[in-house]
CSV table of C-alpha atoms in Angstrom, one decimal:
chain,number,residue,atom,x,y,z
A,1,MET,CA,42.9,-66.6,-20.9
A,2,GLU,CA,41.7,-69.0,-18.2
A,3,SER,CA,43.8,-68.5,-15.1
A,4,LEU,CA,44.8,-71.0,-12.4
A,5,LYS,CA,43.6,-70.6,-8.9
A,6,ILE,CA,45.8,-71.2,-5.8
A,7,GLY,CA,43.8,-74.0,-4.2
A,8,PRO,CA,44.0,-77.5,-3.0
A,9,ALA,CA,43.6,-79.0,-6.5
A,10,ASN,CA,46.7,-77.2,-7.7
A,11,ARG,CA,49.1,-78.1,-4.8
A,12,HIS,CA,51.4,-81.1,-5.0
A,13,THR,CA,54.6,-81.8,-3.3
A,14,ASP,CA,56.2,-83.7,-6.2
A,15,GLY,CA,55.4,-81.3,-9.0
A,16,VAL,CA,52.2,-80.2,-10.6
A,17,ARG,CA,50.0,-83.2,-11.2
A,18,GLY,CA,46.5,-82.1,-12.1
A,19,CYS,CA,47.6,-78.6,-13.1
A,20,LYS,CA,46.5,-77.2,-16.5
A,21,PHE,CA,49.1,-75.7,-18.7
A,22,PHE,CA,48.5,-73.7,-21.9
A,23,SER,CA,50.5,-74.3,-25.0
A,24,GLY,CA,49.8,-71.0,-26.8
A,25,ALA,CA,48.0,-68.7,-24.4
A,26,HIS,CA,50.5,-65.9,-24.6
A,27,GLY,CA,51.3,-63.7,-27.5
A,28,PRO,CA,54.9,-62.8,-28.4
A,29,VAL,CA,56.7,-60.7,-25.8
A,30,LYS,CA,58.9,-58.3,-27.7
A,31,PRO,CA,62.3,-57.3,-26.1
A,32,ASN,CA,61.5,-53.6,-26.4
A,33,ASN,CA,58.1,-53.9,-24.8
A,34,ALA,CA,59.1,-53.5,-21.1
A,35,ASN,CA,55.8,-52.0,-20.1
A,36,SER,CA,53.9,-55.3,-20.4
A,37,LEU,CA,56.3,-57.4,-18.2
A,38,ASN,CA,54.2,-57.5,-15.0
A,39,LEU,CA,51.0,-58.2,-16.8
A,40,PHE,CA,52.8,-61.0,-18.7
A,41,LEU,CA,54.2,-62.5,-15.5
A,42,MET,CA,51.0,-62.2,-13.5
A,43,ASP,CA,49.2,-64.1,-16.3
A,44,CYS,CA,51.6,-67.1,-16.0
A,45,PRO,CA,49.9,-70.6,-16.0
A,46,ILE,CA,51.7,-71.7,-12.8
A,47,CYS,CA,51.0,-74.2,-10.1
A,48,PHE,CA,52.2,-74.4,-6.5
A,49,SER,CA,53.5,-77.0,-4.1
A,50,GLU,CA,52.0,-77.9,-0.7
A,51,THR,CA,54.2,-75.1,0.8
A,52,PHE,CA,53.1,-72.6,-2.0
A,53,ASP,CA,56.4,-72.7,-3.8
A,54,ILE,CA,56.1,-72.1,-7.5
A,55,ALA,CA,56.3,-75.6,-9.0
A,56,ILE,CA,58.0,-76.7,-12.2
A,57,PRO,CA,56.2,-79.5,-14.0
A,58,ASN,CA,57.8,-82.7,-15.3
A,59,ASP,CA,59.7,-82.7,-18.6
A,60,ASP,CA,56.8,-84.0,-20.7
A,61,SER,CA,54.6,-81.1,-19.4
A,62,LEU,CA,57.4,-78.6,-20.2
A,63,LYS,CA,57.6,-79.8,-23.8
A,64,GLN,CA,53.8,-79.1,-24.1
A,65,MET,CA,54.2,-75.5,-23.0
A,66,SER,CA,54.7,-72.6,-25.4
A,67,LEU,CA,58.0,-70.7,-25.5
A,68,ASN,CA,56.2,-67.7,-23.9
A,69,ALA,CA,54.7,-69.8,-21.1
A,70,LEU,CA,58.2,-71.3,-20.4
A,71,SER,CA,59.7,-67.8,-20.4
A,72,CYS,CA,57.1,-66.6,-18.0
A,73,LEU,CA,57.5,-69.6,-15.7
A,74,TYR,CA,61.3,-69.1,-15.7
A,75,GLN,CA,61.2,-65.5,-14.7
A,76,ARG,CA,58.6,-66.1,-12.0
A,77,TYR,CA,60.6,-69.0,-10.6
A,78,VAL,CA,64.0,-67.2,-10.4
A,79,THR,CA,62.4,-64.2,-8.7
A,80,SER,CA,60.7,-66.1,-6.0
A,81,LEU,CA,61.8,-67.2,-2.5
A,82,GLN,CA,61.3,-70.7,-1.1
A,83,SER,CA,62.9,-70.5,2.3
A,84,LEU,CA,63.7,-67.9,5.1
A,85,CYS,CA,67.3,-67.1,5.9
A,86,LYS,CA,67.3,-65.3,9.2
A,87,SER,CA,70.7,-63.8,8.9
A,88,GLN,CA,72.2,-62.7,5.5
A,89,ARG,CA,75.4,-60.9,4.8
A,90,ARG,CA,76.8,-59.3,1.8
A,91,TYR,CA,80.4,-60.2,0.8
A,92,GLY,CA,82.4,-58.7,-2.0
A,93,ASN,CA,81.2,-55.7,-4.0
A,94,VAL,CA,77.8,-54.2,-3.2
A,95,ASN,CA,77.3,-54.0,-7.0
A,96,TYR,CA,78.5,-56.7,-9.4
A,97,GLY,CA,81.2,-59.0,-8.0
A,98,GLY,CA,79.6,-59.8,-4.6
A,99,PHE,CA,77.0,-62.1,-3.2
A,100,GLU,CA,74.7,-62.6,-0.3
A,101,MET,CA,75.4,-65.5,2.1
A,102,CYS,CA,73.1,-67.2,4.6
A,103,MET,CA,74.8,-67.0,8.0
A,104,ASP,CA,72.2,-68.9,10.0
A,105,GLN,CA,73.6,-71.1,12.7
A,106,ASN,CA,73.7,-74.4,10.9
A,107,GLU,CA,74.5,-72.9,7.5
A,108,ALA,CA,77.2,-70.2,8.0
A,109,GLN,CA,80.5,-70.8,6.3
A,110,LYS,CA,82.6,-72.2,9.1
A,111,ASN,CA,86.1,-71.2,10.0
A,112,GLY,CA,88.4,-72.9,7.5
A,113,CYS,CA,85.7,-73.6,5.0
A,114,LEU,CA,86.2,-74.3,1.3
A,115,ILE,CA,84.5,-72.4,-1.5
A,116,TYR,CA,84.6,-73.4,-5.2
A,117,ILE,CA,84.1,-70.7,-7.8
A,118,PHE,CA,83.6,-71.6,-11.5
A,119,ASN,CA,83.8,-69.2,-14.4
A,120,HIS,CA,83.4,-66.1,-12.3
A,121,ASP,CA,85.8,-63.2,-11.8
A,122,MET,CA,84.8,-62.4,-8.3
A,123,SER,CA,86.0,-59.1,-6.8
A,124,GLU,CA,89.3,-59.0,-4.9
A,125,LEU,CA,87.3,-57.8,-2.0
A,126,PHE,CA,85.3,-61.0,-1.9
A,127,ASP,CA,88.4,-63.1,-1.8
A,128,LYS,CA,89.9,-60.9,0.9
A,129,GLN,CA,86.7,-61.0,3.1
A,130,MET,CA,86.5,-64.8,2.8
A,131,GLU,CA,90.1,-65.3,3.8
A,132,THR,CA,90.3,-62.8,6.6
A,133,THR,CA,86.9,-63.0,8.2
A,134,LEU,CA,86.1,-66.7,7.7
A,135,ASN,CA,89.5,-68.1,6.9
A,136,CYS,CA,87.9,-69.8,3.9
A,137,ALA,CA,90.1,-71.3,1.2
A,138,ILE,CA,88.9,-70.4,-2.4
A,139,ARG,CA,89.4,-72.6,-5.4
A,140,LYS,CA,88.8,-71.0,-8.8
A,141,SER,CA,88.5,-72.3,-12.3
A,142,ASN,CA,87.8,-69.7,-15.0
A,143,THR,CA,88.4,-71.9,-18.0
A,144,ASP,CA,87.1,-75.4,-17.1
A,145,ILE,CA,83.6,-75.7,-15.8
A,146,THR,CA,83.7,-79.5,-15.6
A,147,PHE,CA,83.1,-81.2,-12.2
A,148,SER,CA,84.5,-84.1,-10.2
A,149,GLU,CA,83.7,-85.5,-6.8
A,150,LYS,CA,86.3,-83.3,-5.1
A,151,TYR,CA,84.2,-80.2,-5.7
A,152,LEU,CA,81.4,-81.6,-3.6
A,153,ASN,CA,83.6,-81.3,-0.5
A,154,GLY,CA,83.2,-77.6,-0.4
A,155,GLU,CA,80.7,-75.8,1.8
A,156,MET,CA,79.7,-73.4,-1.0
A,157,VAL,CA,79.9,-73.6,-4.8
A,158,ILE,CA,79.5,-70.5,-7.0
A,159,LEU,CA,78.8,-70.9,-10.7
A,160,ASN,CA,78.6,-68.4,-13.5
A,161,ILE,CA,76.8,-70.1,-16.3
A,162,GLU,CA,75.3,-69.6,-19.8
A,163,SER,CA,73.1,-71.9,-21.8
A,164,LYS,CA,76.1,-73.6,-23.3
A,165,HIS,CA,76.9,-74.9,-19.7
A,166,PHE,CA,73.5,-76.4,-19.0
A,167,SER,CA,74.5,-80.0,-19.7
A,168,THR,CA,77.5,-79.7,-17.3
A,169,LEU,CA,75.4,-78.0,-14.7
A,170,GLU,CA,72.9,-80.9,-14.9
A,171,THR,CA,75.8,-83.3,-14.3
A,172,PHE,CA,76.8,-81.3,-11.2
A,173,VAL,CA,73.2,-81.3,-9.9
A,174,ASP,CA,73.0,-85.1,-10.3
A,175,MET,CA,76.2,-85.4,-8.3
A,176,LEU,CA,74.7,-83.3,-5.5
A,177,LYS,CA,72.3,-86.2,-4.7
A,178,SER,CA,75.1,-87.9,-2.8
A,179,SER,CA,76.8,-84.8,-1.3
A,180,ARG,CA,76.1,-82.1,1.3
A,181,VAL,CA,77.2,-78.9,-0.3
A,182,GLN,CA,75.5,-76.4,2.0
A,183,GLN,CA,75.0,-73.4,-0.3
A,184,ILE,CA,75.0,-73.0,-4.1
A,185,VAL,CA,75.0,-69.7,-6.0
A,186,LEU,CA,74.0,-69.7,-9.6
A,187,GLU,CA,74.6,-66.7,-11.7
A,188,ILE,CA,72.5,-67.5,-14.8
A,189,HIS,CA,73.1,-65.4,-18.0
A,190,PHE,CA,69.9,-66.2,-19.9
A,191,ASP,CA,68.1,-63.7,-22.1
A,192,SER,CA,64.6,-65.2,-22.1
A,193,ASN,CA,63.6,-63.1,-25.1
A,194,VAL,CA,66.1,-64.8,-27.4
A,195,GLU,CA,66.9,-68.2,-25.9
A,196,SER,CA,65.4,-71.3,-27.5
A,197,LYS,CA,62.5,-73.3,-26.3
A,198,SER,CA,64.7,-76.3,-25.6
A,199,ASN,CA,67.1,-74.2,-23.5
A,200,HIS,CA,64.1,-73.0,-21.4
A,201,GLU,CA,63.0,-76.6,-20.9
A,202,LYS,CA,66.6,-77.5,-19.9
A,203,ILE,CA,67.1,-74.8,-17.3
A,204,LEU,CA,63.7,-75.3,-15.8
A,205,SER,CA,64.3,-79.1,-15.6
A,206,ILE,CA,67.6,-78.4,-13.7
A,207,LEU,CA,66.0,-76.0,-11.3
A,208,ARG,CA,63.3,-78.6,-10.6
A,209,LYS,CA,66.0,-81.2,-9.8
A,210,LEU,CA,67.6,-78.9,-7.3
A,211,TYR,CA,64.2,-78.5,-5.6
A,212,ALA,CA,63.7,-82.2,-5.5
A,213,ILE,CA,67.0,-82.8,-3.6
A,214,GLN,CA,66.0,-80.1,-1.0
A,215,TYR,CA,67.8,-77.0,-2.2
A,216,ARG,CA,65.6,-74.0,-1.6
A,217,ILE,CA,66.0,-70.4,-2.9
A,218,TYR,CA,66.6,-67.9,-0.1
A,219,TRP,CA,67.8,-65.0,-2.2
A,220,PHE,CA,67.9,-63.7,-5.7
A,221,ASP,CA,69.2,-60.7,-7.5
A,222,ARG,CA,68.3,-59.0,-10.8
A,223,ASN,CA,71.8,-57.9,-11.7
A,224,PHE,CA,71.7,-54.2,-12.7
A,225,ALA,CA,74.8,-54.7,-14.8
A,226,PHE,CA,72.9,-56.9,-17.2
A,227,VAL,CA,69.7,-55.0,-17.9
A,228,LYS,CA,68.6,-55.0,-21.5
A,229,ASN,CA,65.5,-53.2,-22.8
A,230,GLY,CA,64.2,-52.7,-19.3
A,231,ARG,CA,64.7,-56.4,-18.3
A,232,SER,CA,67.4,-58.3,-16.6
A,233,THR,CA,69.2,-60.9,-18.7
A,234,CYS,CA,71.1,-62.2,-15.6
A,235,PHE,CA,69.8,-63.5,-12.3
A,236,THR,CA,71.8,-64.6,-9.3
A,237,ILE,CA,70.0,-67.3,-7.4
A,238,ASN,CA,71.1,-68.4,-3.9
A,239,PHE,CA,70.2,-71.9,-2.6
A,240,HIS,CA,70.7,-73.5,0.7
A,241,LEU,CA,70.3,-77.2,1.6
A,242,ILE,CA,67.3,-77.7,3.8
A,243,GLU,CA,67.3,-80.8,5.9
A,244,ASP,CA,64.0,-80.1,7.6
A,245,VAL,CA,61.7,-78.6,5.0
A,246,ALA,CA,58.9,-78.1,7.6
A,247,SER,CA,61.0,-75.6,9.6
A,248,HIS,CA,61.2,-73.4,6.5
A,249,SER,CA,57.5,-73.4,5.7
A,250,LEU,CA,55.0,-70.7,4.8
A,251,ASN,CA,54.7,-69.3,8.3
A,252,SER,CA,58.4,-68.9,9.0
A,253,GLU,CA,59.2,-65.8,10.9
A,254,ILE,CA,62.1,-64.3,12.9
A,255,SER,CA,61.8,-62.7,16.2
A,256,PHE,CA,63.0,-59.1,16.7
A,257,GLU,CA,65.0,-60.3,19.7
A,258,GLU,CA,67.6,-61.6,17.2
A,259,VAL,CA,68.1,-58.0,15.9
A,260,ARG,CA,67.5,-56.0,19.0
A,261,PHE,CA,70.7,-54.0,19.4
A,262,ALA,CA,72.2,-51.5,17.1
A,263,GLU,CA,75.4,-53.4,16.2
A,264,VAL,CA,73.4,-56.5,15.5
A,265,LEU,CA,70.9,-54.6,13.5
A,266,LEU,CA,73.6,-53.1,11.4
A,267,ASN,CA,75.0,-56.6,10.8
A,268,ASN,CA,71.6,-58.1,10.0
A,269,ALA,CA,69.6,-55.3,8.3
A,270,PRO,CA,69.9,-57.0,4.9
A,271,SER,CA,67.9,-60.0,6.4
A,272,HIS,CA,64.3,-61.1,6.3
A,273,GLN,CA,61.9,-61.5,9.2
A,274,ILE,CA,59.1,-63.1,7.3
A,275,LEU,CA,59.0,-65.2,4.1
A,276,CYS,CA,57.3,-63.7,1.1
A,277,LYS,CA,57.5,-66.3,-1.7
A,278,GLN,CA,56.3,-64.3,-4.6
A,279,MET,CA,57.5,-60.8,-5.5
A,280,LEU,CA,56.8,-58.4,-8.4
A,281,ARG,CA,59.1,-55.6,-9.5
A,282,LEU,CA,57.1,-52.4,-10.2
A,283,GLY,CA,58.8,-49.8,-12.3
A,284,ALA,CA,62.4,-49.9,-13.5
A,285,ILE,CA,64.6,-52.9,-12.9
A,286,THR,CA,67.3,-50.5,-11.8
A,287,ASP,CA,67.0,-47.5,-9.6
A,288,GLY,CA,63.4,-46.2,-9.5
A,289,GLY,CA,61.7,-49.6,-9.3
A,290,TRP,CA,60.4,-51.2,-6.2
A,291,ASP,CA,59.3,-54.7,-5.1
A,292,VAL,CA,56.0,-55.7,-3.7
A,293,CYS,CA,54.9,-58.9,-2.0
A,294,HIS,CA,52.5,-60.8,-4.3
A,295,ASP,CA,51.7,-63.7,-1.9
A,296,GLU,CA,48.0,-64.4,-1.4
A,297,LEU,CA,48.0,-63.0,2.1
A,298,TYR,CA,49.3,-59.6,1.1
A,299,ARG,CA,48.5,-59.4,-2.6
A,300,ILE,CA,47.4,-56.0,-3.9
A,301,ARG,CA,43.9,-56.0,-5.4
A,302,SER,CA,41.8,-53.3,-6.9
A,303,PRO,CA,40.3,-51.0,-5.6
A,304,CYS,CA,43.6,-50.0,-4.0
A,305,ILE,CA,45.4,-46.9,-2.8
A,306,VAL,CA,49.2,-46.2,-3.1
A,307,TYR,CA,51.2,-43.3,-1.7
A,308,SER,CA,54.5,-42.7,-3.4
A,309,PHE,CA,56.9,-40.1,-1.7
A,310,GLY,CA,60.0,-39.1,-3.6
A,311,ILE,CA,59.7,-39.2,-7.4
A,312,ASN,CA,62.7,-37.3,-8.7
A,313,ASN,CA,61.1,-37.2,-12.2
A,314,ASP,CA,60.9,-41.0,-12.4
A,315,PHE,CA,57.3,-42.1,-12.5
A,316,SER,CA,58.0,-45.7,-13.6
A,317,PHE,CA,56.9,-47.2,-10.3
A,318,ASP,CA,53.7,-45.1,-10.1
A,319,ASP,CA,52.8,-45.8,-13.7
A,320,ASP,CA,53.4,-49.5,-13.3
A,321,VAL,CA,51.2,-49.7,-10.2
A,322,GLU,CA,48.4,-48.1,-12.1
A,323,ARG,CA,48.9,-50.4,-15.1
A,324,THR,CA,49.4,-53.6,-13.2
A,325,PHE,CA,46.8,-53.3,-10.4
A,326,GLY,CA,44.6,-50.4,-11.4
A,327,CYS,CA,45.3,-48.6,-8.1
A,328,ASP,CA,44.7,-44.9,-7.4
A,329,VAL,CA,48.3,-43.6,-7.0
A,330,PHE,CA,49.2,-40.4,-5.2
A,331,ALA,CA,52.7,-39.2,-5.9
A,332,PHE,CA,54.5,-36.5,-3.9
A,333,ASP,CA,57.7,-34.6,-4.4
A,334,PRO,CA,58.4,-30.9,-3.6
A,335,SER,CA,61.8,-30.9,-5.2
A,336,MET,CA,60.7,-31.2,-8.8
A,337,SER,CA,59.9,-28.2,-11.0
A,338,ALA,CA,56.5,-29.8,-11.7
A,339,LYS,CA,53.4,-28.3,-10.1
A,340,THR,CA,50.4,-30.3,-8.7
A,341,HIS,CA,48.7,-32.0,-11.6
A,342,ARG,CA,46.9,-35.1,-12.8
A,343,ARG,CA,49.4,-37.3,-14.6
A,344,SER,CA,46.9,-39.9,-15.8
A,345,LYS,CA,43.5,-41.3,-15.0
A,346,ASN,CA,44.7,-42.9,-11.7
A,347,VAL,CA,47.9,-41.1,-11.0
A,348,MET,CA,47.8,-37.7,-9.2
A,349,PHE,CA,51.0,-35.7,-8.5
A,350,TYR,CA,51.4,-33.3,-5.6
A,351,ALA,CA,54.2,-30.8,-5.2
A,352,ILE,CA,54.2,-31.6,-1.5
A,353,GLY,CA,56.8,-33.3,0.8
A,354,ILE,CA,56.3,-35.4,3.9
A,355,GLY,CA,57.7,-34.6,7.3
A,356,ASN,CA,57.1,-34.7,11.0
A,357,GLU,CA,55.1,-31.5,11.1
A,358,ASN,CA,53.1,-29.2,8.8
A,359,LYS,CA,55.3,-26.4,7.6
A,360,ASN,CA,56.8,-24.5,4.8
A,361,ILE,CA,60.6,-24.6,4.3
A,362,THR,CA,63.0,-22.7,2.1
A,363,VAL,CA,65.3,-24.9,0.1
A,364,GLY,CA,67.7,-23.0,-2.2
A,365,ALA,CA,65.5,-20.5,-4.1
A,366,GLY,CA,62.4,-22.6,-3.6
A,367,ASN,CA,59.7,-22.9,-1.0
A,368,TRP,CA,58.5,-26.4,-0.1
A,369,GLU,CA,55.2,-27.3,1.5
A,370,ILE,CA,55.7,-30.1,4.0
A,371,LYS,CA,52.9,-32.1,5.6
A,372,THR,CA,52.6,-35.1,7.9
A,373,LEU,CA,51.2,-38.4,6.6
A,374,ASP,CA,48.1,-38.2,8.7
A,375,THR,CA,47.4,-34.7,7.4
A,376,ILE,CA,47.7,-35.8,3.8
A,377,ARG,CA,45.4,-38.8,4.4
A,378,ARG,CA,42.8,-36.6,6.0
A,379,GLU,CA,42.9,-34.0,3.2
A,380,LEU,CA,42.6,-36.6,0.6
A,381,GLY,CA,39.6,-38.2,2.3
A,382,HIS,CA,41.4,-41.4,3.1
A,383,THR,CA,41.1,-41.5,6.9
A,384,ASN,CA,38.9,-44.6,6.8
A,385,ARG,CA,40.8,-46.3,3.9
A,386,GLN,CA,43.8,-48.6,4.0
A,387,ILE,CA,46.9,-47.6,2.1
A,388,ASP,CA,47.9,-50.7,0.2
A,389,ILE,CA,51.5,-49.5,-0.5
A,390,LEU,CA,53.4,-46.7,1.1
A,391,LYS,CA,56.7,-46.0,-0.7
A,392,MET,CA,59.2,-43.5,0.6
A,393,ASP,CA,62.6,-42.5,-0.9
A,394,ILE,CA,63.0,-39.1,0.7
A,395,GLU,CA,66.8,-38.7,1.0
A,396,SER,CA,67.3,-39.1,4.8
A,397,ASN,CA,64.1,-37.3,5.8
A,398,GLU,CA,62.8,-40.7,7.0
A,399,LYS,CA,64.7,-40.0,10.2
A,400,GLN,CA,62.2,-37.3,11.2
A,401,SER,CA,59.1,-38.6,9.3
A,402,LEU,CA,59.0,-42.2,10.3
A,403,PRO,CA,58.9,-41.8,14.1
A,404,GLN,CA,56.0,-39.3,13.7
A,405,MET,CA,54.1,-41.8,11.6
A,406,ILE,CA,54.5,-44.5,14.2
A,407,LYS,CA,53.5,-42.2,17.0
A,408,SER,CA,50.4,-40.9,15.2
A,409,GLY,CA,49.1,-44.5,14.5
A,410,VAL,CA,48.7,-43.7,10.8
A,411,LEU,CA,50.9,-46.8,9.8
A,412,ASN,CA,48.3,-49.1,11.3
A,413,LYS,CA,46.4,-48.7,8.1
A,414,VAL,CA,49.3,-49.4,5.8
A,415,ARG,CA,49.6,-52.9,4.3
A,416,GLN,CA,53.0,-52.8,2.6
A,417,LEU,CA,55.8,-50.3,3.5
A,418,CYS,CA,58.7,-49.7,1.1
A,419,ILE,CA,61.5,-47.4,2.4
A,420,GLU,CA,65.0,-46.5,1.3
A,421,PHE,CA,66.9,-45.8,4.5
A,422,HIS,CA,69.9,-43.5,4.2
A,423,ASP,CA,72.4,-44.2,7.0
A,424,TYR,CA,69.6,-44.6,9.4
A,425,HIS,CA,69.8,-47.5,11.8
A,426,ASP,CA,67.8,-46.4,14.8
A,427,VAL,CA,67.0,-49.7,16.5
A,428,GLY,CA,64.2,-48.1,18.5
A,429,THR,CA,62.3,-47.2,15.3
A,430,PHE,CA,62.8,-50.7,13.9
A,431,LEU,CA,61.6,-52.2,17.1
A,432,GLU,CA,58.5,-50.0,17.1
A,433,LEU,CA,57.7,-51.0,13.5
A,434,TYR,CA,58.0,-54.6,14.6
A,435,ASN,CA,55.7,-54.1,17.6
A,436,ILE,CA,52.9,-52.6,15.4
A,437,GLY,CA,53.0,-55.5,13.0
A,438,PHE,CA,55.6,-54.8,10.3
A,439,ARG,CA,57.9,-57.6,9.2
A,440,ILE,CA,60.8,-57.3,6.7
A,441,PHE,CA,60.2,-59.5,3.7
A,442,TRP,CA,62.9,-58.1,1.4
A,443,THR,CA,65.9,-55.8,1.3
A,444,HIS,CA,68.2,-54.4,-1.3
A,445,LEU,CA,71.5,-52.6,-0.9
A,446,ASN,CA,71.7,-49.7,-3.3
A,447,PRO,CA,74.7,-50.5,-5.5
A,448,ALA,CA,75.2,-46.8,-6.3
A,449,THR,CA,76.3,-45.9,-2.8
A,450,PRO,CA,78.5,-48.6,-1.4
A,451,TYR,CA,80.9,-48.4,1.5
A,452,TYR,CA,83.2,-50.9,3.1
A,453,VAL,CA,84.4,-51.1,6.7
A,454,ASN,CA,86.0,-53.8,8.9
A,455,ASN,CA,85.9,-56.2,6.0
A,456,ARG,CA,82.2,-55.8,5.6
A,457,SER,CA,80.1,-54.6,2.7
A,458,TYR,CA,77.4,-52.0,3.2
A,459,SER,CA,75.5,-49.3,1.4
A,460,HIS,CA,74.5,-45.8,2.4
A,461,GLY,CA,71.1,-46.6,0.9
A,462,TRP,CA,69.2,-49.7,2.1
A,463,GLU,CA,65.8,-50.4,0.5
A,464,ILE,CA,63.8,-52.3,3.2
A,465,TYR,CA,60.4,-53.8,2.5
A,466,PHE,CA,57.8,-54.6,5.1
A,467,VAL,CA,54.4,-56.3,5.2
A,468,ASN,CA,51.9,-55.5,8.0
A,469,ILE,CA,50.9,-58.9,9.5
A,470,ASN,CA,47.9,-57.3,11.2
A,471,LEU,CA,46.4,-56.6,7.7
A,472,LYS,CA,47.0,-59.9,6.0
A,473,ARG,CA,44.1,-61.4,4.3
A,474,THR,CA,42.2,-64.2,6.1
């Protein structure tokens, strides 16, 4: 299939004039074929706006596209970001029943705000947090999802919708043209493998209308509670109204000064420091999968090297990296019963752990070999090679390992860094990562380990994703 290039000929602020779409380029994507998802999504015939947002074409062009192309475009669009929110907070459950909110200065829900919720049984915790921390009044309608002008007086509107609600949703979006609702949360239940072509066209048309009236995506969530055959059938999409689009452009970045102290860091850790507009999920949609930045400046290209620490018998990420990008993947975990072996042509497993020094330790009845990252790189002959992705889920051992990596300088050769932090919020380490070029582009609270304190929602496990701005492509 001929692919589209990201270039001046394919960039348009009002849609996708001049872009070439393909009516039958994709074969059928079977619901049980989860392994092909990334290759399918990367092969999308998509175009971009002047600010490199994924663009949705006009209705006539949508009608000319095949069902598979529409499905691909939908999934790429709802898992992309269009704007940087500098301060995000989770309210409600860490798992299903809670949402992220943008708390930037001009967008935060003000004391005494009004929130409308349609067709969604939010958690009691969400209601309590809104009422006690923000003094927000909540208006709910679980049976009637019709709209009137009064709903446009709220600062935030949250909607839980299915394809049967699309016409009503379109009416609401048309009404937004004359209102100033600051934030909108859409929870869209839409199984792209079974929905009709006309429903794909309708939801894409509605999303395009939201973009046209300056609503930009600052957050999305693949809801773990609605994963079917390895794919999410429900996406939550957070929009905020952008008055000055230029201030939320491609080069948006937040200074570490805004997250300098420990208390502030704790409050703002689930926030972004740099805008990555395109992301791909590698591995499982649920626990075991990881996100990578797929923007042109940081995109993974073969030949590439990936280090993956912490496997726990789940190679879905490692296998997907090999399948999607053709990278050489080096997987490490001393806690498994498996011995060092070659898993596949490009995936090698080592029964070795990572630490702040080279040593052997006794864990239970076993003996674990631990090495530093710089030692591992040297022994693998990668001293002069960049590591395209360094992934670590090492159950709190990042507290010792990460400072040593920073001190040794080994991270200077890492392009993307993916870590699950376990109750580790050392502001000094985060500042040092910032100073050597790492910027947070995505975070995810682990829904399996939530905790709640002082009317705030946290998790003992925070996946935090970085790109190294010193290694971006020029």
